Short mmCIF file of C-alpha atoms and ligand atoms in Angstrom, two decimals:
data_model
loop_
_atom_site.label_atom_id
_atom_site.label_comp_id
_atom_site.label_asym_id
_atom_site.label_seq_id
_atom_site.Cartn_x
_atom_site.Cartn_y
_atom_site.Cartn_z
CA UNK A 894 83.37 117.63 86.07
CA UNK A 895 86.18 115.20 86.69
CA UNK A 896 89.40 116.58 87.96
CA UNK A 897 92.36 114.43 88.89
CA UNK A 898 94.28 116.42 91.45
CA UNK A 899 92.64 118.71 93.90
CA UNK A 900 94.64 121.94 93.45
CA UNK A 901 93.12 122.46 90.02
CA UNK A 902 89.61 122.17 91.41
CA UNK A 903 90.37 124.62 94.18
CA UNK A 904 91.91 127.05 91.75
CA UNK A 905 88.78 126.90 89.60
CA UNK A 906 86.63 127.72 92.57
CA UNK A 907 88.82 130.57 93.74
CA UNK A 908 88.78 132.08 90.26
CA UNK A 909 84.99 131.91 90.24
CA UNK A 910 84.76 133.60 93.60
CA UNK A 911 87.28 136.33 92.92
CA UNK A 912 85.96 137.23 89.46
CA UNK A 913 83.28 139.37 91.09
CA UNK A 914 80.18 137.42 90.08
CA UNK A 915 77.04 138.87 91.61
CA UNK A 916 73.29 139.14 91.23
CA UNK A 917 71.92 136.38 89.02
CA UNK A 918 75.21 134.53 89.18
CA UNK A 919 75.23 134.36 92.98
CA UNK A 920 73.76 130.88 93.04
CA UNK A 921 76.54 129.72 90.72
CA UNK A 922 79.06 131.09 93.15
CA UNK A 923 77.26 129.31 95.94
CA UNK A 924 77.33 126.12 93.92
CA UNK A 925 81.02 126.53 93.19
CA UNK A 926 81.72 127.33 96.81
CA UNK A 927 79.93 124.17 97.85
CA UNK A 928 82.00 122.08 95.47
CA UNK A 929 85.10 123.71 96.92
CA UNK A 930 84.62 121.70 100.04
CA UNK A 931 85.47 118.56 98.05
CA UNK A 932 88.76 120.24 97.26
CA UNK A 933 89.34 121.25 100.86
CA UNK A 934 90.25 117.80 102.14
CA UNK A 935 93.59 117.43 103.89
CA UNK A 936 95.55 115.29 103.11
CA UNK A 937 94.69 115.90 99.45
CA UNK A 938 92.82 112.92 97.99
CA UNK A 939 94.03 111.06 94.92
CA UNK A 940 90.98 112.08 92.86
CA UNK A 941 88.09 114.39 93.76
CA UNK A 942 85.20 114.77 91.32
CA UNK A 943 82.53 117.36 92.03
CA UNK A 944 78.93 116.87 90.88
CA UNK A 945 77.49 120.29 90.24
CA UNK A 946 74.21 121.17 91.90
CA UNK A 947 74.11 118.14 94.16
CA UNK A 948 74.12 118.35 97.94
CA UNK A 949 73.40 115.81 100.63
CA UNK A 950 71.89 117.18 103.81
CA UNK A 951 72.05 115.37 107.14
CA UNK A 952 68.66 115.72 108.84
CA UNK A 953 66.81 114.49 111.86
CA UNK A 954 65.95 111.29 109.98
CA UNK A 955 69.46 110.44 108.76
CA UNK A 956 70.55 106.90 109.62
CA UNK A 957 74.04 105.44 109.41
CA UNK A 958 74.02 102.01 107.78
CA UNK A 959 77.04 99.85 108.60
CA UNK A 960 78.15 96.79 106.65
CA UNK A 961 76.03 93.90 107.96
CA UNK A 962 78.00 91.41 110.01
CA UNK A 963 81.05 93.63 110.49
CA UNK A 964 81.71 94.62 114.08
CA UNK A 965 84.46 96.95 112.85
CA UNK A 966 82.10 98.78 110.49
CA UNK A 967 79.53 99.08 113.29
CA UNK A 968 82.21 100.52 115.55
CA UNK A 969 83.24 103.09 112.92
CA UNK A 970 79.57 103.98 112.44
CA UNK A 971 79.41 104.51 116.19
CA UNK A 972 82.40 106.82 116.07
CA UNK A 973 80.80 108.83 113.26
CA UNK A 974 77.50 109.02 115.14
CA UNK A 975 79.36 110.19 118.25
CA UNK A 976 80.63 113.17 116.22
CA UNK A 977 77.30 113.93 114.53
CA UNK A 978 74.89 113.57 117.45
CA UNK A 979 76.16 116.30 119.81
CA UNK A 980 76.52 119.02 117.17
CA UNK A 981 73.47 118.26 115.00
CA UNK A 982 71.22 117.31 117.90
CA UNK A 983 69.78 114.57 115.66
CA UNK A 984 69.34 110.98 116.86
CA UNK A 985 71.52 109.52 114.03
CA UNK A 986 70.62 105.87 114.61
CA UNK A 987 72.84 103.06 113.35
CA UNK A 988 71.47 100.08 111.45
CA UNK A 989 72.80 97.16 109.47
CA UNK A 990 73.13 98.00 105.77
CA UNK A 991 70.48 96.24 103.68
CA UNK A 992 71.78 93.70 101.16
CA UNK A 993 69.65 95.29 98.42
CA UNK A 994 72.06 98.20 97.95
CA UNK A 995 72.79 101.53 99.65
CA UNK A 996 69.78 103.02 101.39
CA UNK A 997 69.08 106.73 101.67
CA UNK A 998 71.30 108.04 104.45
CA UNK A 999 74.95 107.37 105.21
CA UNK A 1000 76.38 103.93 104.38
CA UNK A 1001 79.71 102.44 105.41
CA UNK A 1002 80.21 99.40 103.20
CA UNK A 1003 82.93 96.79 102.87
CA UNK A 1004 82.00 96.02 99.29
CA UNK A 1005 82.28 97.65 95.92
CA UNK A 1006 85.45 99.66 96.50
CA UNK A 1007 87.99 99.71 93.68
CA UNK A 1008 90.87 97.29 94.22
CA UNK A 1009 93.33 100.15 93.71
CA UNK A 1010 92.38 101.77 97.02
CA UNK A 1011 93.97 98.84 98.85
CA UNK A 1012 93.53 98.22 102.56
CA UNK A 1013 93.52 101.83 103.76
CA UNK A 1014 91.82 103.67 100.91
CA UNK A 1015 88.15 104.30 100.20
CA UNK A 1016 85.65 105.59 97.71
CA UNK A 1017 83.17 108.24 98.88
CA UNK A 1018 80.07 109.03 96.83
CA UNK A 1019 77.79 111.91 97.73
CA UNK A 1020 74.40 112.28 96.02
CA UNK A 1021 71.22 114.11 97.02
CA UNK A 1022 69.96 110.93 98.68
CA UNK A 1023 73.02 109.34 100.22
CA UNK A 1024 76.60 109.34 101.31
CA UNK A 1025 78.28 106.01 100.62
CA UNK A 1026 81.76 105.14 101.84
CA UNK A 1027 83.12 101.94 100.34
CA UNK A 1028 86.35 100.27 101.36
CA UNK A 1029 88.07 96.92 101.12
CA UNK A 1030 88.99 96.92 104.81
CA UNK A 1031 87.72 98.72 107.92
CA UNK A 1032 90.81 100.97 107.94
CA UNK A 1033 89.58 102.41 104.65
CA UNK A 1034 86.12 103.06 106.05
CA UNK A 1035 87.75 104.86 108.96
CA UNK A 1036 89.78 107.01 106.55
CA UNK A 1037 86.65 107.77 104.53
CA UNK A 1038 84.88 108.92 107.68
CA UNK A 1039 87.76 111.31 108.43
CA UNK A 1040 87.26 112.78 104.95
CA UNK A 1041 83.51 113.05 105.51
CA UNK A 1042 84.12 115.02 108.73
CA UNK A 1043 86.12 117.55 106.72
CA UNK A 1044 83.34 117.85 104.12
CA UNK A 1045 80.94 118.99 106.83
CA UNK A 1046 81.08 122.48 108.37
CA UNK A 1047 83.63 122.90 111.20
CA UNK A 1048 80.77 123.24 113.70
CA UNK A 1049 80.10 119.52 113.26
CA UNK A 1050 83.00 118.99 115.67
CA UNK A 1051 81.21 120.92 118.40
CA UNK A 1052 80.21 119.23 121.63
CA UNK A 1053 76.97 121.25 121.76
CA UNK A 1054 74.02 121.61 119.37
CA UNK A 1055 74.74 123.99 116.48
CA UNK A 1056 72.34 125.43 113.88
CA UNK A 1057 73.65 123.67 110.76
CA UNK A 1058 72.64 123.13 107.97
CA UNK A 1059 74.68 119.93 107.71
CA UNK A 1060 75.39 119.77 104.00
CA UNK A 1061 77.95 117.84 102.02
CA UNK A 1062 78.79 118.77 98.44
CA UNK A 1063 77.95 116.14 95.82
CA UNK A 1064 80.67 114.21 94.09
CA UNK A 1065 83.09 111.36 94.39
CA UNK A 1066 86.45 110.91 96.04
CA UNK A 1067 88.66 107.91 95.31
CA UNK A 1068 91.57 107.91 97.69
CA UNK A 1069 94.41 105.83 99.06
CA UNK A 1070 97.76 106.48 100.76
CA UNK A 1071 101.12 106.94 99.11
CA UNK A 1072 103.10 105.40 101.99
CA UNK A 1073 102.38 102.52 104.40
CA UNK A 1074 103.96 104.25 107.40
CA UNK A 1075 102.47 107.61 108.36
CA UNK A 1076 103.60 108.27 111.86
CA UNK A 1077 103.81 110.63 114.76
CA UNK A 1078 106.07 110.16 117.78
CA UNK A 1079 105.59 111.31 121.33
CA UNK A 1080 108.56 111.44 123.68
CA UNK A 1081 106.89 110.56 126.97
CA UNK A 1082 110.30 110.11 128.63
CA UNK A 1083 111.70 113.65 128.89
CA UNK A 1084 108.38 114.80 130.28
CA UNK A 1085 105.81 112.19 131.12
CA UNK A 1086 102.48 112.62 129.34
CA UNK A 1087 99.45 110.97 130.95
CA UNK A 1088 97.18 108.50 129.14
CA UNK A 1089 94.56 111.21 128.56
CA UNK A 1090 97.05 113.31 126.56
CA UNK A 1091 98.18 110.33 124.50
CA UNK A 1092 94.55 109.46 123.69
CA UNK A 1093 93.78 113.02 122.66
CA UNK A 1094 96.85 113.06 120.41
CA UNK A 1095 95.71 109.76 118.88
CA UNK A 1096 92.39 111.42 118.04
CA UNK A 1097 94.20 114.38 116.52
CA UNK A 1098 96.61 112.39 114.36
CA UNK A 1099 93.76 110.15 113.19
CA UNK A 1100 92.04 113.20 111.69
CA UNK A 1101 94.85 113.41 109.15
CA UNK A 1102 95.01 109.67 108.39
CA UNK A 1103 98.20 108.90 110.27
CA UNK A 1104 98.42 105.21 111.11
CA UNK A 1105 101.37 104.87 113.52
CA UNK A 1106 102.04 106.33 116.94
CA UNK A 1107 105.61 105.75 118.07
CA UNK A 1108 105.98 106.09 121.84
CA UNK A 1109 109.49 106.92 123.05
CA UNK A 1110 109.08 105.08 126.36
CA UNK A 1111 112.53 105.35 127.89
CA UNK A 1112 115.42 107.75 128.00
CA UNK A 1113 118.03 109.08 130.40
CA UNK A 1114 115.42 111.10 132.27
CA UNK A 1115 112.72 108.49 132.74
CA UNK A 1116 111.37 104.98 132.19
CA UNK A 1117 107.68 105.11 131.37
CA UNK A 1118 106.27 101.58 131.23
CA UNK A 1119 105.86 99.04 134.01
CA UNK A 1120 107.94 95.90 133.46
CA UNK A 1121 106.97 93.14 135.88
CA UNK A 1122 110.33 91.36 135.73
CA UNK A 1123 112.25 94.61 136.43
CA UNK A 1124 109.85 96.66 138.57
CA UNK A 1125 112.30 99.37 139.63
CA UNK A 1126 112.54 100.59 136.04
CA UNK A 1127 109.15 102.28 136.33
CA UNK A 1128 108.92 102.74 140.09
CA UNK A 1129 112.33 104.36 140.50
CA UNK A 1130 113.45 105.07 136.92
CA UNK A 1131 110.09 106.65 136.18
CA UNK A 1132 110.04 108.86 139.26
CA UNK A 1133 111.39 112.02 137.68
CA UNK A 1134 111.72 113.90 134.37
CA UNK A 1135 113.51 116.87 132.80
CA UNK A 1136 113.52 119.71 135.31
CA UNK A 1137 112.99 117.39 138.29
CA UNK A 1138 109.20 116.88 138.22
CA UNK A 1139 107.63 113.69 139.52
CA UNK A 1140 107.51 111.93 136.16
CA UNK A 1141 105.28 108.89 135.97
CA UNK A 1142 104.78 105.72 134.00
CA UNK A 1143 102.08 103.65 132.31
CA UNK A 1144 100.94 100.51 134.07
CA UNK A 1145 100.70 97.58 131.69
CA UNK A 1146 96.95 97.94 131.80
CA UNK A 1147 97.19 101.62 130.82
CA UNK A 1148 99.52 100.73 127.96
CA UNK A 1149 96.96 98.13 126.81
CA UNK A 1150 94.31 100.85 126.94
CA UNK A 1151 96.43 103.09 124.71
CA UNK A 1152 97.00 100.24 122.26
CA UNK A 1153 93.27 99.46 122.16
CA UNK A 1154 92.27 103.13 121.81
CA UNK A 1155 94.69 103.49 118.91
CA UNK A 1156 93.56 100.23 117.29
CA UNK A 1157 89.95 101.33 116.84
CA UNK A 1158 91.34 104.43 115.13
CA UNK A 1159 93.47 102.21 112.86
CA UNK A 1160 96.68 103.38 114.47
CA UNK A 1161 99.44 100.94 115.38
CA UNK A 1162 101.51 101.68 118.47
CA UNK A 1163 105.27 101.40 117.92
CA UNK A 1164 106.88 101.19 121.37
CA UNK A 1165 110.50 102.33 121.72
CA UNK A 1166 112.96 101.30 124.37
CA UNK A 1167 116.03 103.32 123.46
CA UNK A 1168 119.38 101.49 123.82
CA UNK A 1169 122.31 101.09 124.39
CA UNK A 1170 122.57 104.86 125.01
CA UNK A 1171 119.81 107.04 126.45
CA UNK A 1172 119.59 104.51 129.30
CA UNK A 1173 120.43 106.42 132.47
CA UNK A 1174 117.00 105.80 133.99
CA UNK A 1175 117.48 102.02 133.64
CA UNK A 1176 121.09 102.16 134.84
CA UNK A 1177 119.98 104.20 137.87
CA UNK A 1178 117.31 101.62 138.67
CA UNK A 1179 119.55 98.52 138.66
CA UNK A 1180 123.21 98.70 139.69
CA UNK A 1181 123.91 95.32 138.06
CA UNK A 1182 123.25 96.78 134.60
CA UNK A 1183 126.34 98.97 134.98
CA UNK A 1184 129.80 97.68 134.06
CA UNK A 1185 131.10 98.91 137.44
CA UNK A 1186 128.01 97.74 139.38
CA UNK A 1187 127.43 101.30 140.57
CA UNK A 1188 124.05 102.85 139.81
CA UNK A 1189 124.28 106.46 138.64
CA UNK A 1190 121.91 109.08 140.03
CA UNK A 1191 118.63 109.83 138.32
CA UNK A 1192 119.12 112.52 135.67
CA UNK A 1193 116.90 115.53 135.04
CA UNK A 1194 119.03 117.57 132.61
CA UNK A 1195 118.95 117.56 128.80
CA UNK A 1196 122.42 116.40 127.75
CA UNK A 1197 122.68 113.34 125.51
CA UNK A 1198 125.27 110.65 124.85
CA UNK A 1199 126.58 109.96 128.36
CA UNK A 1200 124.94 106.62 129.21
CA UNK A 1201 125.39 103.07 127.93
CA UNK A 1202 124.16 99.63 128.86
CA UNK A 1203 127.08 97.31 129.65
CA UNK A 1204 127.68 95.41 126.43
CA UNK A 1205 130.05 92.82 127.93
CA UNK A 1206 127.69 91.63 130.69
CA UNK A 1207 125.34 88.73 130.03
CA UNK A 1208 122.74 90.20 132.39
CA UNK A 1209 122.29 93.00 129.85
CA UNK A 1210 120.82 90.49 127.39
CA UNK A 1211 118.67 88.85 130.07
CA UNK A 1212 117.36 92.36 130.73
CA UNK A 1213 116.70 92.96 127.03
CA UNK A 1214 115.00 89.61 126.60
CA UNK A 1215 112.70 90.09 129.56
CA UNK A 1216 111.89 93.75 128.98
CA UNK A 1217 111.36 93.40 125.23
CA UNK A 1218 109.49 90.13 125.81
CA UNK A 1219 106.98 91.83 128.08
CA UNK A 1220 106.53 94.76 125.73
CA UNK A 1221 106.21 92.47 122.71
CA UNK A 1222 103.48 90.54 124.53
CA UNK A 1223 101.58 93.78 125.22
CA UNK A 1224 101.94 95.06 121.65
CA UNK A 1225 99.86 93.54 118.84
CA UNK A 1226 101.63 95.65 116.19
CA UNK A 1227 104.60 94.19 114.32
CA UNK A 1228 107.29 96.65 115.45
CA UNK A 1229 109.63 97.13 118.40
CA UNK A 1230 111.78 100.25 118.17
CA UNK A 1231 115.12 99.84 119.93
CA UNK A 1232 116.47 103.35 119.44
CA UNK A 1233 120.20 103.07 118.87
CA UNK A 1234 120.77 106.80 118.42
CA UNK A 1235 123.55 108.91 119.88
CA UNK A 1236 125.33 105.96 121.53
CA UNK A 1237 128.47 108.03 121.98
CA UNK A 1238 129.42 106.29 125.22
CA UNK A 1239 129.44 102.90 123.49
CA UNK A 1240 132.46 101.93 121.32
CA UNK A 1241 131.77 101.14 117.67
CA UNK A 1242 132.62 97.48 118.18
CA UNK A 1243 130.45 97.26 121.31
CA UNK A 1244 127.63 98.93 119.38
CA UNK A 1245 127.80 96.21 116.72
CA UNK A 1246 127.96 93.43 119.31
CA UNK A 1247 125.00 94.94 121.14
CA UNK A 1248 122.83 95.57 118.08
CA UNK A 1249 123.43 92.07 116.74
CA UNK A 1250 122.10 90.59 119.97
CA UNK A 1251 119.31 93.12 120.42
CA UNK A 1252 117.97 92.49 116.91
CA UNK A 1253 118.05 88.71 117.49
CA UNK A 1254 116.12 89.16 120.74
CA UNK A 1255 113.43 91.28 119.06
CA UNK A 1256 113.14 88.72 116.26
CA UNK A 1257 112.85 85.89 118.81
CA UNK A 1258 109.84 87.70 120.24
CA UNK A 1259 108.25 87.75 116.80
CA UNK A 1260 108.70 91.45 116.12
CA UNK A 1261 110.37 93.59 113.46
CA UNK A 1262 113.15 95.91 114.60
CA UNK A 1263 112.97 99.65 114.05
CA UNK A 1264 115.98 101.76 114.97
CA UNK A 1265 117.09 105.34 114.49
CA UNK A 1266 119.26 105.40 111.38
CA UNK A 1267 122.43 105.09 113.48
CA UNK A 1268 121.53 101.38 113.59
CA UNK A 1269 122.83 100.93 110.02
CA UNK A 1270 126.33 101.41 111.46
CA UNK A 1271 125.88 97.83 112.67
CA UNK A 1272 124.88 94.94 110.40
CA UNK A 1273 121.08 94.97 110.23
CA UNK A 1274 118.60 92.14 109.77
CA UNK A 1275 116.91 92.23 106.34
CA UNK A 1276 113.65 93.25 108.04
CA UNK A 1277 115.12 96.00 110.24
CA UNK A 1278 113.65 99.44 109.50
CA UNK A 1279 115.89 102.52 109.81
CA UNK A 1280 114.37 105.85 110.85
CA UNK A 1281 116.35 108.69 109.29
CA UNK A 1282 116.57 111.71 111.59
CA UNK A 1283 119.49 113.59 110.06
CA UNK A 1284 119.59 117.13 108.73
CA UNK A 1285 121.48 116.38 105.51
CA UNK A 1286 120.23 115.07 102.17
CA UNK A 1287 122.95 112.47 101.90
CA UNK A 1288 124.07 109.79 104.31
CA UNK A 1289 126.38 107.15 102.86
CA UNK A 1290 125.56 104.49 105.45
CA UNK A 1291 121.80 104.89 105.04
CA UNK A 1292 122.12 104.88 101.26
CA UNK A 1293 124.20 101.69 101.37
CA UNK A 1294 121.65 100.06 103.67
CA UNK A 1295 118.74 101.13 101.46
CA UNK A 1296 120.49 99.77 98.39
CA UNK A 1297 120.87 96.54 100.33
CA UNK A 1298 117.11 96.40 100.95
CA UNK A 1299 116.67 98.24 104.25
CA UNK A 1300 113.43 100.18 104.39
CA UNK A 1301 113.62 103.74 105.71
CA UNK A 1302 111.15 105.91 107.62
CA UNK A 1303 111.86 109.54 106.82
CA UNK A 1304 112.04 111.93 109.78
CA UNK A 1305 114.58 114.53 108.65
CA UNK A 1306 114.95 116.66 111.76
CA UNK A 1307 114.98 119.96 109.86
CA UNK A 1308 111.56 119.21 108.32
CA UNK A 1309 109.69 116.82 110.61
CA UNK A 1310 110.85 117.47 114.20
CA UNK A 1311 107.83 119.07 115.83
CA UNK A 1312 109.91 120.18 118.80
CA UNK A 1313 111.89 122.61 116.66
CA UNK A 1314 110.84 126.23 117.14
CA UNK A 1315 108.82 127.86 114.37
CA UNK A 1316 111.09 130.90 114.56
CA UNK A 1317 113.32 132.71 117.04
CA UNK A 1318 110.31 134.02 118.95
CA UNK A 1319 108.75 130.63 119.67
CA UNK A 1320 108.69 130.16 123.44
CA UNK A 1321 108.73 126.35 123.38
CA UNK A 1322 111.08 124.00 121.62
CA UNK A 1323 114.67 123.74 120.47
CA UNK A 1324 116.44 124.87 117.32
CA UNK A 1325 119.48 122.66 116.84
CA UNK A 1326 117.99 121.43 113.54
CA UNK A 1327 116.87 124.93 112.56
CA UNK A 1328 113.59 126.78 112.70
CA UNK A 1329 110.71 124.97 111.03
CA UNK A 1330 107.74 126.98 109.87
CA UNK A 1331 104.94 125.35 107.90
CA UNK A 1332 106.57 125.76 104.50
CA UNK A 1333 109.70 123.97 105.77
CA UNK A 1334 107.57 121.13 107.14
CA UNK A 1335 105.73 120.81 103.83
CA UNK A 1336 108.43 121.61 101.29
CA UNK A 1337 110.19 118.33 100.63
CA UNK A 1338 109.55 114.97 99.01
CA UNK A 1339 110.06 111.90 101.23
CA UNK A 1340 110.51 109.70 98.16
CA UNK A 1341 113.32 111.81 96.68
CA UNK A 1342 114.96 113.48 99.66
CA UNK A 1343 117.89 111.37 100.70
CA UNK A 1344 120.44 110.62 97.99
CA UNK A 1345 120.15 107.01 96.86
CA UNK A 1346 117.03 106.38 98.97
CA UNK A 1347 114.22 106.34 96.42
CA UNK A 1348 110.48 105.94 96.76
CA UNK A 1349 110.62 102.14 96.92
CA UNK A 1350 113.05 102.22 99.86
CA UNK A 1351 110.84 104.60 101.81
CA UNK A 1352 108.33 102.99 104.13
CA UNK A 1353 106.92 106.37 105.00
CA UNK A 1354 107.25 109.48 107.12
CA UNK A 1355 107.11 110.29 110.78
CA UNK A 1356 106.91 113.51 112.78
CA UNK A 1357 108.62 113.13 116.18
CA UNK A 1358 107.81 115.40 119.09
CA UNK A 1359 110.59 115.44 121.68
CA UNK A 1360 109.58 116.87 125.03
CA UNK A 1361 112.59 118.47 126.71
CA UNK A 1362 110.59 121.74 126.72
CA UNK A 1363 107.10 120.29 126.26
CA UNK A 1364 105.02 119.57 129.35
CA UNK A 1365 101.30 119.82 128.65
CA UNK A 1366 98.67 118.95 126.07
CA UNK A 1367 98.54 122.63 125.11
CA UNK A 1368 102.30 122.52 124.45
CA UNK A 1369 101.98 119.34 122.37
CA UNK A 1370 99.20 120.84 120.27
CA UNK A 1371 100.98 124.14 119.76
CA UNK A 1372 104.02 122.39 118.30
CA UNK A 1373 102.05 119.84 116.26
CA UNK A 1374 99.53 122.21 114.69
CA UNK A 1375 99.80 123.28 111.94
CA UNK A 1376 102.96 121.28 111.07
CA UNK A 1377 101.69 117.77 111.71
CA UNK A 1378 99.12 117.99 108.88
CA UNK A 1379 101.97 118.93 106.52
CA UNK A 1380 103.81 115.71 107.34
CA UNK A 1381 100.52 113.79 107.16
CA UNK A 1382 99.93 115.08 103.64
CA UNK A 1383 103.46 114.10 102.58
CA UNK A 1384 102.70 110.61 103.85
CA UNK A 1385 99.27 110.19 102.28
CA UNK A 1386 98.86 112.29 99.15
CA UNK A 1387 100.33 111.59 95.71
CA UNK A 1388 103.26 113.88 94.89
CA UNK A 1389 101.20 115.10 91.90
CA UNK A 1390 99.00 117.02 94.36
CA UNK A 1391 101.98 118.69 96.05
CA UNK A 1392 101.38 122.41 95.80
CA UNK A 1393 101.99 125.01 98.49
CA UNK A 1394 99.17 127.32 97.41
CA UNK A 1395 96.62 124.51 97.51
CA UNK A 1396 97.98 123.11 100.75
CA UNK A 1397 97.99 126.54 102.33
CA UNK A 1398 94.28 127.04 101.51
CA UNK A 1399 93.32 123.62 102.78
CA UNK A 1400 95.45 123.99 105.91
CA UNK A 1401 93.94 127.39 106.66
CA UNK A 1402 90.49 125.82 106.40
CA UNK A 1403 91.42 123.52 109.28
CA UNK A 1404 91.83 126.49 111.62
CA UNK A 1405 88.11 126.92 112.34
CA UNK A 1406 87.89 123.17 113.03
CA UNK A 1407 90.76 123.33 115.51
CA UNK A 1408 89.07 126.30 117.11
CA UNK A 1409 85.85 124.31 117.58
CA UNK A 1410 87.80 121.28 118.85
CA UNK A 1411 89.78 123.37 121.33
CA UNK A 1412 93.11 122.50 119.69
CA UNK A 1413 95.78 125.01 120.67
CA UNK A 1414 97.52 125.83 117.38
CA UNK A 1415 100.21 128.21 116.24
CA UNK A 1416 98.81 130.92 113.97
CA UNK A 1417 101.69 130.78 111.51
CA UNK A 1418 101.83 133.90 109.36
CA UNK A 1419 102.62 131.64 106.40
CA UNK A 1420 99.10 130.21 106.44
CA UNK A 1421 96.01 131.86 104.91
CA UNK A 1422 93.70 131.45 107.88
CA UNK A 1423 90.09 132.41 107.17
CA UNK A 1424 89.18 135.59 109.01
CA UNK A 1425 87.93 134.90 112.50
CA UNK A 1426 89.80 131.60 113.00
C1 ACM B 1537 117.27 111.69 117.88
O1 ACM B 1537 116.79 112.81 117.62
N1 ACM B 1537 118.27 111.56 118.73
C2 ACM B 1537 116.76 110.49 117.25
#
């Protein structure tokens, strides 16, 4: 049975289950229910094809075979084994894949994938004897492994031995992303989040095939990365946060650890130093960065728009060059985000002067500029990426930029801002962009949202999480789940699969997984959670 588009498959299964089959037909229901797991993948795959009556079972003899000679494939095999071993209790050894063709067991191969799946896609084949993931690049193998996790029972995510059985429904998935940029953002400036929280969030976003983590590393309330040439930024500028807590910052070694942890999960870190506004922590740390040479006090409130770097001083550009130079050197990814939002204490002409120089400095360090969409109010380099965060569906300046070739990351605040409350009763979060329940997060099309900014201008989507009210991992998770998977699906899945009923079923099926993984999620009443999750 070949079905292009998962919702149809799921619908078929649900019809079979609800039509009251019993007795002799029970095994058919079981069979259908098994094939439903192919249709349960989130984000929805491009094509899922069930093979009736076929099931692969992981057993005590199952081996993972990784593409011979590929350290990346071996590493991904190791990550898969690290999930399977604790919950199955099986040894799950890893071996080099034989050149003679896929062996019985689980194979992760960098050969034989269709060209159309590109660098991040994969093909997954499940038969009675084997599970074979094929990809053109390691990123695709990693994505295929995330799909395989979802095809196994939720208990596979457990840290302790569970009864099983560990079965995967037979069939084939051929899958690749719609957009190149599928991001999440953590604001570690308003409240500092330690490395352990960032790593856990990386694990969580990787589950849903996101490939960018944007770190908002500086704001009025704190500077969160050590800069050797300007040490007070972190030591003093990082010493507080919203509400007056002790803040904190990443040493350069810790930042490298985050980058490396993300890299083996095929996630690129996009560091942001917000400027020329949102800079009180820097201005408080160095008096000479202020036009009047007077350092303001550290700030622990939540107002915006009151700070600006001094555009007319040359030392400002020495600062930019040295700070961005150090961060560029620590960051293997292509992007440096320079903020540019809400610069209401910078005149329009100063903003243009500043952004011209800032973009040149980023380019001189070999990186591509990303800015909040306010940056298009200045002339932008052809490579500069604008991140739309507005709440309207038209923005003349962004449209003009897009029509001039600027690529746009879509983060409309009223759909993607994970710090917005779900409803008026949500304890955490803000609501200046409205309340965002799951249907609001899911119900839009990034490729046809902003007037005059079509699919080809859209680099992708991103879900920012600002932390004025967010302090702990539990807070982060509560705001991200279940909305983050909605944004992830908009970034990955073809628009032809976009269907609330299907998404709702697949999202609900994640609940038991989050339960097993200890993810603190909001039990939105819009979602059909399975009973007991
Ligand atoms: C923003 O929300 N100020 C980008």
